Amino acid sequence: MEALGALGAGAALLLGLYALLYYNFVAATRCRNAVSLRGKTVLITGGNAGIGKATAVDLARRGARVVLACRDKARGESAMYDIRRESGNSEVILMILDLGSLNSVRAFAQSFLESEPRLDILINNAGIFQAGQTADGFDRAFQVNHLAHFLLTHLLLDRLKRCAPSRIVILSSSAHMYGKIDFRTIHKPAEGMWKALRSYGNSKLANILHARELANRLEGTNVTCYALHPGSVRTELGRSFPRWVFRVFGFMKLFRRDCDAGAQTSIYCATEEGIERLSGWYFVDCQPKVPWPQARDDQLAKKLWEFSERLVGLTT
Ligand SMILES: NC(=O)c1ccc[n+]([C@@H]2O[C@H](COP(=O)([O-])OP(=O)(O)OC[C@H]3O[C@@H](n4cnc5c(N)ncnc54)[C@H](OP(=O)(O)O)[C@@H]3O)[C@@H](O)[C@H]2O)c1
Ligand SMILES: *[C@@H]1O[C@H](CO)[C@@H](O)[C@H](O)[C@H]1NC(C)=O
C-alpha cells in the first residue's frame, strides 16, 4: 500500500514537472495580431515543410500572395496544394530554388523579379543540418543556411526597397550559442556528424550577424530585418542523423513544439506592427532576446558581410 502511494506521488511529481517544463518551454507564445496581408507578396524559402510550411499557411490566411521557393518540384507542389486548402487562399505558388547552388539562386532571383511585381516580406527559412559539400564547393550548412540566403537577399533588395515598408525575416537558432566564425575554415566542407553539428552552429551564428549588419545598411530605407529562434520544433531537420540518435534521444520529442507553435515567432517578425525600431534584433517566443556575445560583435558582422560578398562574387 505504502509502495503504491509512493509510486503515485512519484508519478504525480513527474507529471507536474513535465507540465511545468511544457508550459515554460514547449508551448509557444502565440503571435496574436490580426494584421492583414492583402495585396502583399511573401516569399518563403523552404516553404514546403516544417516551420516554413506552417508559416506559409498563416500568412496565406492573412490574404498574402505566397511564393514558396523550394528545391523539389513534387514536394513543393504537394505543399502548395495543402497550403491553398488549409488557408483557403489560391494565391500560393511554387518556384524552384536550390540553395545548394549559387547559380540556382541567381536564376531564381531573375525569374522572381521578372514574374512578381512585389516583394513585401522575405523569409529566409530553409535550413539544413547536414555535412558535405555543395556544387559550389562550400560547406553545405554554411551555404544553404547562410551564404545562399545572403546572395538571395542581395539580389531581391531593390524590390524590397521599392515596396517599403517591407521586411526580411531570418531563421536562426539558439544553436548559435556554440557557433564560431573562423574565416579560415567556416566555408570549407566538413564531414561527419560532429562536424555537421559545428557547421550548423556556425551557420546559425552567421544568420544573426547577417541580420545585424543588414539592419545597419538598411537604416532609413523602411526595410527592416529580424533574426529569430523558433524554439525546439518537431520537424524533419534531423533527417540526416544516424538512426541511433533517434533511439537514444527519442524522448526529446516530448520537449518539442509542433510546427504551428514553431512558426509563431516567424509570423510575429513578419507582421507585428511597431517592432521596426528593433530592426537587426534577435527574437525568441515573440520577444526580443539578447543573443550570445559572439552574435553581438558588430566588427565581426561587418567582416562576415565582406567575406560573404567575396565568396558569392559580388566583390573581388
Ligand atoms: N526544428 C527546430 O527545432 C529548429 C530549431 C532552431 C532553428 N530552426 C531553423 O528553422 C528553419 C526551418 O527548419 P525546419 O525545422 O522547419 O526543418 P525542415 O522541416 O527540415 O524544413 C527545412 C526546409 O528547408 C528546405 N531546404 C533544405 N535544403 C534546401 C536547399 N538546398 N534549397 C532549398 N530549400 C532547402 C527543405 O526542403 P526539402 O523538403 O526539399 O528538404 C525544407 O523545406 C531552419 O533554418 C532551421 O535552422 C529549426
Ligand atoms: C519611410 O516611412 C516614413 C513614414 O511612413 C516616410 O515618411 C518616409 O518618407 C519613408 N522613407 C523612405 C526612404 O521610404
mmCIF file of C-alpha atoms and ligand atoms in Angstrom:
data_model
loop_
_atom_site.group_PDB
_atom_site.id
_atom_site.type_symbol
_atom_site.label_atom_id
_atom_site.label_comp_id
_atom_site.label_asym_id
_atom_site.label_seq_id
_atom_site.Cartn_x
_atom_site.Cartn_y
_atom_site.Cartn_z
ATOM 1 C CA MET A 1 0.000 0.000 0.000
ATOM 2 C CA GLU A 2 2.754 2.372 1.027
ATOM 3 C CA ALA A 3 4.787 1.494 -2.065
ATOM 4 C CA LEU A 4 1.764 2.212 -4.198
ATOM 5 C CA GLY A 5 1.320 5.576 -2.545
ATOM 6 C CA ALA A 6 4.944 6.460 -3.154
ATOM 7 C CA LEU A 7 4.599 5.378 -6.759
ATOM 8 C CA GLY A 8 1.537 7.569 -7.155
ATOM 9 C CA ALA A 9 3.291 10.514 -5.590
ATOM 10 C CA GLY A 10 6.291 9.934 -7.857
ATOM 11 C CA ALA A 11 4.093 9.807 -10.936
ATOM 12 C CA ALA A 12 2.255 12.958 -9.886
ATOM 13 C CA LEU A 13 5.575 14.708 -9.338
ATOM 14 C CA LEU A 14 6.854 13.706 -12.771
ATOM 15 C CA LEU A 15 3.637 14.807 -14.384
ATOM 16 C CA GLY A 16 3.794 18.136 -12.588
ATOM 17 C CA LEU A 17 7.407 18.607 -13.625
ATOM 18 C CA TYR A 18 6.537 17.864 -17.217
ATOM 19 C CA ALA A 19 3.610 20.281 -17.109
ATOM 20 C CA LEU A 20 5.957 22.937 -15.741
ATOM 21 C CA LEU A 21 8.534 22.297 -18.465
ATOM 22 C CA TYR A 22 5.812 22.078 -21.079
ATOM 23 C CA TYR A 23 4.231 25.428 -20.323
ATOM 24 C CA ASN A 24 7.571 27.165 -19.944
ATOM 25 C CA PHE A 25 9.468 25.740 -22.890
ATOM 26 C CA VAL A 26 7.291 23.723 -25.231
ATOM 27 C CA ALA A 27 4.039 25.671 -25.513
ATOM 28 C CA ALA A 28 4.951 28.711 -27.554
ATOM 29 C CA THR A 29 3.913 32.305 -27.113
ATOM 30 C CA ARG A 30 1.431 32.945 -29.914
ATOM 31 C CA CYS A 31 1.520 35.852 -32.304
ATOM 32 C CA ARG A 32 -1.799 37.495 -31.508
ATOM 33 C CA ASN A 33 -2.093 40.323 -34.005
ATOM 34 C CA ALA A 34 -4.705 40.219 -36.768
ATOM 35 C CA VAL A 35 -2.652 42.148 -39.323
ATOM 36 C CA SER A 36 -3.972 41.635 -42.842
ATOM 37 C CA LEU A 37 -1.536 40.998 -45.691
ATOM 38 C CA ARG A 38 -3.986 41.600 -48.508
ATOM 39 C CA GLY A 39 -2.173 42.955 -51.550
ATOM 40 C CA LYS A 40 1.240 41.910 -50.202
ATOM 41 C CA THR A 41 3.632 39.302 -51.519
ATOM 42 C CA VAL A 42 5.585 36.976 -49.239
ATOM 43 C CA LEU A 43 8.498 34.810 -50.335
ATOM 44 C CA ILE A 44 9.410 31.841 -48.106
ATOM 45 C CA THR A 45 12.428 29.651 -48.778
ATOM 46 C CA GLY A 46 11.829 26.016 -47.862
ATOM 47 C CA GLY A 47 8.106 26.638 -47.542
ATOM 48 C CA ASN A 48 7.262 23.012 -48.286
ATOM 49 C CA ALA A 49 7.941 21.521 -44.855
ATOM 50 C CA GLY A 50 8.230 22.127 -41.142
ATOM 51 C CA ILE A 51 8.220 25.663 -39.808
ATOM 52 C CA GLY A 52 8.188 27.217 -43.284
ATOM 53 C CA LYS A 53 5.016 25.428 -44.313
ATOM 54 C CA ALA A 54 3.194 26.374 -41.089
ATOM 55 C CA THR A 55 4.322 29.982 -41.582
ATOM 56 C CA ALA A 56 3.052 29.943 -45.168
ATOM 57 C CA VAL A 57 -0.396 28.723 -44.080
ATOM 58 C CA ASP A 58 -0.758 31.558 -41.568
ATOM 59 C CA LEU A 59 0.437 34.296 -43.937
ATOM 60 C CA ALA A 60 -1.792 32.969 -46.740
ATOM 61 C CA ARG A 61 -4.748 33.095 -44.326
ATOM 62 C CA ARG A 62 -3.967 36.768 -43.824
ATOM 63 C CA GLY A 63 -4.519 37.258 -47.551
ATOM 64 C CA ALA A 64 -0.928 37.453 -48.789
ATOM 65 C CA ARG A 65 0.218 36.151 -52.136
ATOM 66 C CA VAL A 66 2.710 33.489 -51.025
ATOM 67 C CA VAL A 67 5.603 32.286 -53.145
ATOM 68 C CA LEU A 68 7.187 29.048 -51.941
ATOM 69 C CA ALA A 69 10.828 28.720 -53.000
ATOM 70 C CA CYS A 70 11.616 25.006 -52.860
ATOM 71 C CA ARG A 71 14.236 22.707 -54.317
ATOM 72 C CA ASP A 72 11.983 19.749 -55.077
ATOM 73 C CA LYS A 73 9.089 20.178 -57.519
ATOM 74 C CA ALA A 74 6.988 17.246 -56.290
ATOM 75 C CA ARG A 75 7.331 18.111 -52.583
ATOM 76 C CA GLY A 76 6.805 21.777 -53.383
ATOM 77 C CA GLU A 77 3.630 21.165 -55.360
ATOM 78 C CA SER A 78 2.093 18.889 -52.797
ATOM 79 C CA ALA A 79 2.778 21.523 -50.087
ATOM 80 C CA MET A 80 1.363 24.232 -52.337
ATOM 81 C CA TYR A 81 -1.956 22.379 -52.606
ATOM 82 C CA ASP A 82 -2.019 21.689 -48.842
ATOM 83 C CA ILE A 83 -1.393 25.366 -48.080
ATOM 84 C CA ARG A 84 -4.069 26.526 -50.542
ATOM 85 C CA ARG A 85 -6.577 24.153 -48.974
ATOM 86 C CA GLU A 86 -5.716 24.923 -45.362
ATOM 87 C CA SER A 87 -5.673 28.688 -45.875
ATOM 88 C CA GLY A 88 -8.489 28.979 -48.386
ATOM 89 C CA ASN A 89 -6.180 31.224 -50.435
ATOM 90 C CA SER A 90 -5.466 30.150 -54.016
ATOM 91 C CA GLU A 91 -2.654 32.668 -54.459
ATOM 92 C CA VAL A 92 0.030 30.308 -53.219
ATOM 93 C CA ILE A 93 2.557 29.460 -55.897
ATOM 94 C CA LEU A 94 5.729 27.436 -56.238
ATOM 95 C CA MET A 95 9.061 28.456 -57.713
ATOM 96 C CA ILE A 96 12.148 26.257 -57.810
ATOM 97 C CA LEU A 97 15.181 27.298 -55.770
ATOM 98 C CA ASP A 98 18.092 25.102 -54.706
ATOM 99 C CA LEU A 99 20.185 26.977 -52.169
ATOM 100 C CA GLY A 100 22.910 24.384 -52.634
ATOM 101 C CA SER A 101 23.717 26.042 -55.966
ATOM 102 C CA LEU A 102 24.501 29.741 -56.284
ATOM 103 C CA ASN A 103 23.562 29.553 -59.972
ATOM 104 C CA SER A 104 20.136 28.361 -58.941
ATOM 105 C CA VAL A 105 19.875 31.353 -56.577
ATOM 106 C CA ARG A 106 20.720 33.755 -59.408
ATOM 107 C CA ALA A 107 18.317 32.091 -61.842
ATOM 108 C CA PHE A 108 15.568 32.063 -59.214
ATOM 109 C CA ALA A 109 16.035 35.759 -58.381
ATOM 110 C CA GLN A 110 15.900 36.677 -62.041
ATOM 111 C CA SER A 111 12.684 34.805 -62.753
ATOM 112 C CA PHE A 112 11.127 36.021 -59.500
ATOM 113 C CA LEU A 113 11.886 39.643 -60.382
ATOM 114 C CA GLU A 114 10.509 39.138 -63.874
ATOM 115 C CA SER A 115 7.272 37.481 -62.821
ATOM 116 C CA GLU A 116 6.444 39.093 -59.456
ATOM 117 C CA PRO A 117 5.879 42.841 -59.276
ATOM 118 C CA ARG A 118 6.013 42.979 -55.461
ATOM 119 C CA LEU A 119 8.044 41.670 -52.558
ATOM 120 C CA ASP A 120 6.888 42.783 -49.119
ATOM 121 C CA ILE A 121 8.181 40.052 -46.833
ATOM 122 C CA LEU A 122 11.177 37.799 -47.482
ATOM 123 C CA ILE A 123 11.513 34.865 -45.086
ATOM 124 C CA ASN A 124 14.890 33.145 -45.183
ATOM 125 C CA ASN A 125 13.604 29.953 -43.628
ATOM 126 C CA ALA A 126 15.163 26.982 -45.431
ATOM 127 C CA GLY A 127 17.842 25.258 -43.425
ATOM 128 C CA ILE A 128 19.789 22.084 -43.243
ATOM 129 C CA PHE A 129 21.660 20.143 -40.584
ATOM 130 C CA GLN A 130 23.932 18.064 -42.732
ATOM 131 C CA ALA A 131 27.619 17.741 -43.510
ATOM 132 C CA GLY A 132 29.049 17.699 -47.020
ATOM 133 C CA GLN A 133 29.867 19.929 -49.916
ATOM 134 C CA THR A 134 27.719 21.965 -52.322
ATOM 135 C CA ALA A 135 28.025 22.290 -56.110
ATOM 136 C CA ASP A 136 29.961 25.498 -55.430
ATOM 137 C CA GLY A 137 32.468 23.685 -53.224
ATOM 138 C CA PHE A 138 31.386 25.230 -49.911
ATOM 139 C CA ASP A 139 30.324 23.591 -46.693
ATOM 140 C CA ARG A 140 26.680 22.592 -47.168
ATOM 141 C CA ALA A 141 25.214 24.069 -43.976
ATOM 142 C CA PHE A 142 27.215 27.269 -44.388
ATOM 143 C CA GLN A 143 25.976 27.736 -47.950
ATOM 144 C CA VAL A 144 22.338 26.645 -47.603
ATOM 145 C CA ASN A 145 21.765 28.316 -44.236
ATOM 146 C CA HIS A 146 23.765 31.492 -44.735
ATOM 147 C CA LEU A 147 25.651 32.185 -47.964
ATOM 148 C CA ALA A 148 22.898 31.412 -50.499
ATOM 149 C CA HIS A 149 20.392 33.409 -48.434
ATOM 150 C CA PHE A 150 22.905 36.248 -48.274
ATOM 151 C CA LEU A 151 23.063 36.304 -52.083
ATOM 152 C CA LEU A 152 19.291 35.905 -52.445
ATOM 153 C CA THR A 153 18.657 38.824 -50.087
ATOM 154 C CA HIS A 154 21.130 40.959 -52.004
ATOM 155 C CA LEU A 155 19.507 40.185 -55.359
ATOM 156 C CA LEU A 156 15.986 40.980 -54.086
ATOM 157 C CA LEU A 157 16.849 44.040 -52.013
ATOM 158 C CA ASP A 158 15.872 46.688 -54.571
ATOM 159 C CA ARG A 159 12.429 45.148 -54.922
ATOM 160 C CA LEU A 160 12.015 45.131 -51.136
ATOM 161 C CA LYS A 161 13.083 48.777 -51.000
ATOM 162 C CA ARG A 162 10.580 49.710 -53.672
ATOM 163 C CA CYS A 163 7.798 48.007 -51.714
ATOM 164 C CA ALA A 164 8.796 49.551 -48.350
ATOM 165 C CA PRO A 165 7.774 49.330 -45.604
ATOM 166 C CA SER A 166 8.963 45.760 -46.066
ATOM 167 C CA ARG A 167 10.728 43.096 -44.016
ATOM 168 C CA ILE A 168 13.321 40.367 -44.047
ATOM 169 C CA VAL A 169 12.969 37.549 -41.510
ATOM 170 C CA ILE A 170 15.934 35.238 -40.944
ATOM 171 C CA LEU A 171 15.548 31.877 -39.206
ATOM 172 C CA SER A 172 18.499 31.407 -36.887
ATOM 173 C CA SER A 173 18.694 29.157 -33.833
ATOM 174 C CA SER A 174 19.763 29.044 -30.207
ATOM 175 C CA ALA A 175 22.460 26.729 -31.622
ATOM 176 C CA HIS A 176 24.374 29.937 -32.440
ATOM 177 C CA MET A 177 25.453 29.524 -28.820
ATOM 178 C CA TYR A 178 28.249 27.163 -29.842
ATOM 179 C CA GLY A 179 28.893 28.869 -33.179
ATOM 180 C CA LYS A 180 32.176 30.487 -34.070
ATOM 181 C CA ILE A 181 33.253 32.406 -37.164
ATOM 182 C CA ASP A 182 36.715 31.370 -38.265
ATOM 183 C CA PHE A 183 37.291 32.852 -41.705
ATOM 184 C CA ARG A 184 39.940 30.227 -42.491
ATOM 185 C CA THR A 185 37.554 27.293 -42.158
ATOM 186 C CA ILE A 186 33.901 28.350 -41.955
ATOM 187 C CA HIS A 187 33.209 27.897 -45.680
ATOM 188 C CA LYS A 188 35.205 24.676 -46.062
ATOM 189 C CA PRO A 189 33.255 21.417 -46.348
ATOM 190 C CA ALA A 190 33.212 19.260 -43.244
ATOM 191 C CA GLU A 191 32.292 15.577 -42.946
ATOM 192 C CA GLY A 192 30.711 13.589 -40.132
ATOM 193 C CA MET A 193 28.040 14.238 -37.562
ATOM 194 C CA TRP A 194 30.156 16.210 -35.107
ATOM 195 C CA LYS A 195 31.443 18.481 -37.840
ATOM 196 C CA ALA A 196 27.859 18.906 -39.042
ATOM 197 C CA LEU A 197 26.921 19.999 -35.530
ATOM 198 C CA ARG A 198 29.698 22.602 -35.578
ATOM 199 C CA SER A 199 28.839 23.825 -39.076
ATOM 200 C CA TYR A 200 25.201 24.179 -38.120
ATOM 201 C CA GLY A 201 26.033 26.309 -35.078
ATOM 202 C CA ASN A 202 28.421 28.436 -37.139
ATOM 203 C CA SER A 203 25.836 28.998 -39.871
ATOM 204 C CA LYS A 204 23.161 29.972 -37.348
ATOM 205 C CA LEU A 205 25.575 32.464 -35.783
ATOM 206 C CA ALA A 206 26.186 33.832 -39.304
ATOM 207 C CA ASN A 207 22.388 34.308 -39.627
ATOM 208 C CA ILE A 208 22.251 36.657 -36.617
ATOM 209 C CA LEU A 209 25.339 38.569 -37.736
ATOM 210 C CA HIS A 210 23.796 38.896 -41.201
ATOM 211 C CA ALA A 211 20.617 40.433 -39.754
ATOM 212 C CA ARG A 212 22.686 42.789 -37.614
ATOM 213 C CA GLU A 213 24.806 44.190 -40.427
ATOM 214 C CA LEU A 214 21.841 44.219 -42.819
ATOM 215 C CA ALA A 215 19.871 46.384 -40.364
ATOM 216 C CA ASN A 216 22.758 48.878 -40.270
ATOM 217 C CA ARG A 217 22.919 49.050 -44.030
ATOM 218 C CA LEU A 218 19.146 49.392 -44.354
ATOM 219 C CA GLU A 219 18.807 52.325 -41.997
ATOM 220 C CA GLY A 220 16.498 54.968 -43.457
ATOM 221 C CA THR A 221 15.034 52.688 -46.130
ATOM 222 C CA ASN A 222 11.951 51.435 -44.215
ATOM 223 C CA VAL A 223 13.133 47.904 -44.922
ATOM 224 C CA THR A 224 13.702 46.162 -41.590
ATOM 225 C CA CYS A 225 15.061 42.756 -40.697
ATOM 226 C CA TYR A 226 14.869 40.296 -37.814
ATOM 227 C CA ALA A 227 16.665 37.101 -36.820
ATOM 228 C CA LEU A 228 14.922 34.532 -34.652
ATOM 229 C CA HIS A 229 14.993 31.192 -32.846
ATOM 230 C CA PRO A 230 11.729 29.270 -33.398
ATOM 231 C CA GLY A 231 12.121 27.099 -30.305
ATOM 232 C CA SER A 232 12.742 23.373 -30.427
ATOM 233 C CA VAL A 233 10.313 22.174 -33.085
ATOM 234 C CA ARG A 234 9.178 18.745 -34.327
ATOM 235 C CA THR A 235 10.348 18.944 -37.963
ATOM 236 C CA GLU A 236 12.474 16.980 -40.430
ATOM 237 C CA LEU A 237 15.607 18.985 -39.673
ATOM 238 C CA GLY A 238 17.358 15.971 -38.135
ATOM 239 C CA ARG A 239 16.658 13.686 -41.085
ATOM 240 C CA SER A 240 20.345 13.106 -41.833
ATOM 241 C CA PHE A 241 21.192 11.987 -38.293
ATOM 242 C CA PRO A 242 22.096 8.325 -37.781
ATOM 243 C CA ARG A 243 19.244 6.150 -36.504
ATOM 244 C CA TRP A 244 20.780 5.614 -33.056
ATOM 245 C CA VAL A 245 20.395 9.308 -32.313
ATOM 246 C CA PHE A 246 16.621 8.977 -32.604
ATOM 247 C CA ARG A 247 16.665 5.835 -30.460
ATOM 248 C CA VAL A 248 18.729 7.408 -27.705
ATOM 249 C CA PHE A 249 17.183 10.873 -27.820
ATOM 250 C CA GLY A 250 13.688 9.855 -28.942
ATOM 251 C CA PHE A 251 12.199 11.035 -25.634
ATOM 252 C CA MET A 252 13.247 14.576 -26.565
ATOM 253 C CA LYS A 253 10.147 14.642 -28.755
ATOM 254 C CA LEU A 254 8.221 15.367 -25.570
ATOM 255 C CA PHE A 255 10.048 18.649 -25.347
ATOM 256 C CA ARG A 256 9.491 19.791 -28.908
ATOM 257 C CA ARG A 257 6.688 22.059 -30.041
ATOM 258 C CA ASP A 258 4.631 21.370 -33.152
ATOM 259 C CA CYS A 259 5.195 23.307 -36.387
ATOM 260 C CA ASP A 260 2.273 25.633 -35.851
ATOM 261 C CA ALA A 261 3.731 26.704 -32.488
ATOM 262 C CA GLY A 262 7.209 26.795 -34.033
ATOM 263 C CA ALA A 263 6.042 29.248 -36.695
ATOM 264 C CA GLN A 264 4.758 31.878 -34.255
ATOM 265 C CA THR A 265 7.915 33.963 -33.940
ATOM 266 C CA SER A 266 8.408 33.959 -37.733
ATOM 267 C CA ILE A 267 4.824 35.175 -38.139
ATOM 268 C CA TYR A 268 5.333 37.782 -35.426
ATOM 269 C CA CYS A 269 8.503 39.174 -37.003
ATOM 270 C CA ALA A 270 6.805 39.229 -40.409
ATOM 271 C CA THR A 271 3.648 41.024 -39.317
ATOM 272 C CA GLU A 272 3.742 42.726 -35.897
ATOM 273 C CA GLU A 273 3.356 46.475 -36.168
ATOM 274 C CA GLY A 274 5.673 48.719 -34.182
ATOM 275 C CA ILE A 275 8.750 46.471 -33.984
ATOM 276 C CA GLU A 276 10.558 48.376 -36.754
ATOM 277 C CA ARG A 277 12.812 50.124 -34.244
ATOM 278 C CA LEU A 278 14.106 46.683 -33.267
ATOM 279 C CA SER A 279 15.479 46.043 -36.770
ATOM 280 C CA GLY A 280 18.538 43.791 -36.575
ATOM 281 C CA TRP A 281 17.499 42.196 -33.284
ATOM 282 C CA TYR A 282 17.178 38.532 -32.389
ATOM 283 C CA PHE A 283 13.733 37.245 -31.314
ATOM 284 C CA VAL A 284 12.625 34.217 -29.300
ATOM 285 C CA ASP A 285 8.996 33.473 -28.366
ATOM 286 C CA CYS A 286 7.740 36.684 -29.971
ATOM 287 C CA GLN A 287 10.112 38.830 -27.915
ATOM 288 C CA PRO A 288 13.496 40.407 -28.488
ATOM 289 C CA LYS A 289 16.236 38.485 -26.708
ATOM 290 C CA VAL A 290 19.915 39.228 -26.205
ATOM 291 C CA PRO A 291 21.889 36.591 -28.143
ATOM 292 C CA TRP A 292 25.248 35.122 -27.090
ATOM 293 C CA PRO A 293 28.214 37.535 -27.138
ATOM 294 C CA GLN A 294 29.685 36.292 -30.417
ATOM 295 C CA ALA A 295 26.383 37.262 -32.066
ATOM 296 C CA ARG A 296 26.637 40.842 -30.789
ATOM 297 C CA ASP A 297 30.011 41.615 -32.355
ATOM 298 C CA ASP A 298 29.445 44.393 -34.915
ATOM 299 C CA GLN A 299 33.015 44.239 -36.219
ATOM 300 C CA LEU A 300 32.602 40.519 -36.850
ATOM 301 C CA ALA A 301 29.232 41.129 -38.547
ATOM 302 C CA LYS A 302 30.840 43.617 -40.918
ATOM 303 C CA LYS A 303 33.738 41.277 -41.674
ATOM 304 C CA LEU A 304 31.370 38.366 -42.337
ATOM 305 C CA TRP A 305 29.394 40.583 -44.706
ATOM 306 C CA GLU A 306 32.505 41.461 -46.723
ATOM 307 C CA PHE A 307 33.710 37.841 -46.635
ATOM 308 C CA SER A 308 30.313 36.634 -47.916
ATOM 309 C CA GLU A 309 30.334 39.254 -50.692
ATOM 310 C CA ARG A 310 33.679 37.926 -51.873
ATOM 311 C CA LEU A 311 32.595 34.281 -51.740
ATOM 312 C CA VAL A 312 29.498 34.870 -53.881
ATOM 313 C CA GLY A 313 31.454 37.043 -56.312
ATOM 314 C CA LEU A 314 29.863 40.422 -55.564
ATOM 315 C CA THR A 315 33.319 41.873 -54.886
ATOM 316 C CA THR A 316 36.794 40.587 -55.593
HETATM 317 N N1 LIG B 1 13.299 22.442 -35.895
HETATM 318 C C1 LIG B 1 13.920 23.094 -34.930
HETATM 319 O O1 LIG B 1 13.881 22.688 -33.775
HETATM 320 C C2 LIG B 1 14.697 24.353 -35.249
HETATM 321 C C3 LIG B 1 15.352 24.995 -34.191
HETATM 322 C C4 LIG B 1 16.059 26.155 -34.455
HETATM 323 C C5 LIG B 1 16.081 26.670 -35.733
HETATM 324 N N2 LIG B 1 15.455 26.034 -36.760
HETATM 325 C C6 LIG B 1 15.530 26.618 -38.125
HETATM 326 O O2 LIG B 1 14.249 26.671 -38.716
HETATM 327 C C7 LIG B 1 14.367 26.652 -40.136
HETATM 328 C C8 LIG B 1 13.352 25.690 -40.730
HETATM 329 O O3 LIG B 1 13.713 24.362 -40.396
HETATM 330 P P1 LIG B 1 12.698 23.193 -40.038
HETATM 331 O O4 LIG B 1 12.957 22.829 -38.633
HETATM 332 O O5 LIG B 1 11.336 23.565 -40.444
HETATM 333 O O6 LIG B 1 13.312 21.999 -40.922
HETATM 334 P P2 LIG B 1 12.728 21.098 -42.105
HETATM 335 O O7 LIG B 1 11.414 20.522 -41.721
HETATM 336 O O8 LIG B 1 13.837 20.176 -42.440
HETATM 337 O O9 LIG B 1 12.496 22.133 -43.284
HETATM 338 C C9 LIG B 1 13.594 22.728 -43.929
HETATM 339 C C10 LIG B 1 13.177 23.277 -45.266
HETATM 340 O O10 LIG B 1 14.355 23.777 -45.923
HETATM 341 C C11 LIG B 1 14.383 23.236 -47.216
HETATM 342 N N3 LIG B 1 15.737 23.097 -47.788
HETATM 343 C C12 LIG B 1 16.767 22.353 -47.331
HETATM 344 N N4 LIG B 1 17.804 22.433 -48.167
HETATM 345 C C13 LIG B 1 17.425 23.249 -49.188
HETATM 346 C C14 LIG B 1 18.051 23.705 -50.369
HETATM 347 N N5 LIG B 1 19.286 23.323 -50.706
HETATM 348 N N6 LIG B 1 17.367 24.531 -51.195
HETATM 349 C C15 LIG B 1 16.105 24.900 -50.895
HETATM 350 N N7 LIG B 1 15.461 24.510 -49.787
HETATM 351 C C16 LIG B 1 16.114 23.676 -48.946
HETATM 352 C C17 LIG B 1 13.731 21.872 -47.087
HETATM 353 O O11 LIG B 1 13.341 21.386 -48.356
HETATM 354 P P3 LIG B 1 13.222 19.790 -48.633
HETATM 355 O O12 LIG B 1 11.903 19.373 -48.128
HETATM 356 O O13 LIG B 1 13.332 19.718 -50.130
HETATM 357 O O14 LIG B 1 14.368 19.136 -47.956
HETATM 358 C C18 LIG B 1 12.572 22.227 -46.182
HETATM 359 O O15 LIG B 1 11.537 22.819 -46.909
HETATM 360 C C19 LIG B 1 15.821 26.280 -40.438
HETATM 361 O O16 LIG B 1 16.521 27.436 -40.840
HETATM 362 C C20 LIG B 1 16.346 25.782 -39.092
HETATM 363 O O17 LIG B 1 17.729 26.004 -38.955
HETATM 364 C C21 LIG B 1 14.743 24.871 -36.541
HETATM 365 C C1 LIG B 2 9.753 55.776 -44.532
HETATM 366 O O1 LIG B 2 8.481 55.865 -43.924
HETATM 367 C C2 LIG B 2 8.177 57.131 -43.399
HETATM 368 C C3 LIG B 2 6.846 57.039 -42.635
HETATM 369 O O2 LIG B 2 5.873 56.406 -43.403
HETATM 370 C C4 LIG B 2 8.123 58.152 -44.544
HETATM 371 O O3 LIG B 2 7.844 59.436 -44.051
HETATM 372 C C5 LIG B 2 9.486 58.137 -45.255
HETATM 373 O O4 LIG B 2 9.443 59.005 -46.381
HETATM 374 C C6 LIG B 2 9.861 56.748 -45.691
HETATM 375 N N1 LIG B 2 11.231 56.754 -46.195
HETATM 376 C C7 LIG B 2 11.591 56.111 -47.311
HETATM 377 C C8 LIG B 2 13.024 56.189 -47.691
HETATM 378 O O5 LIG B 2 10.791 55.469 -47.985
#
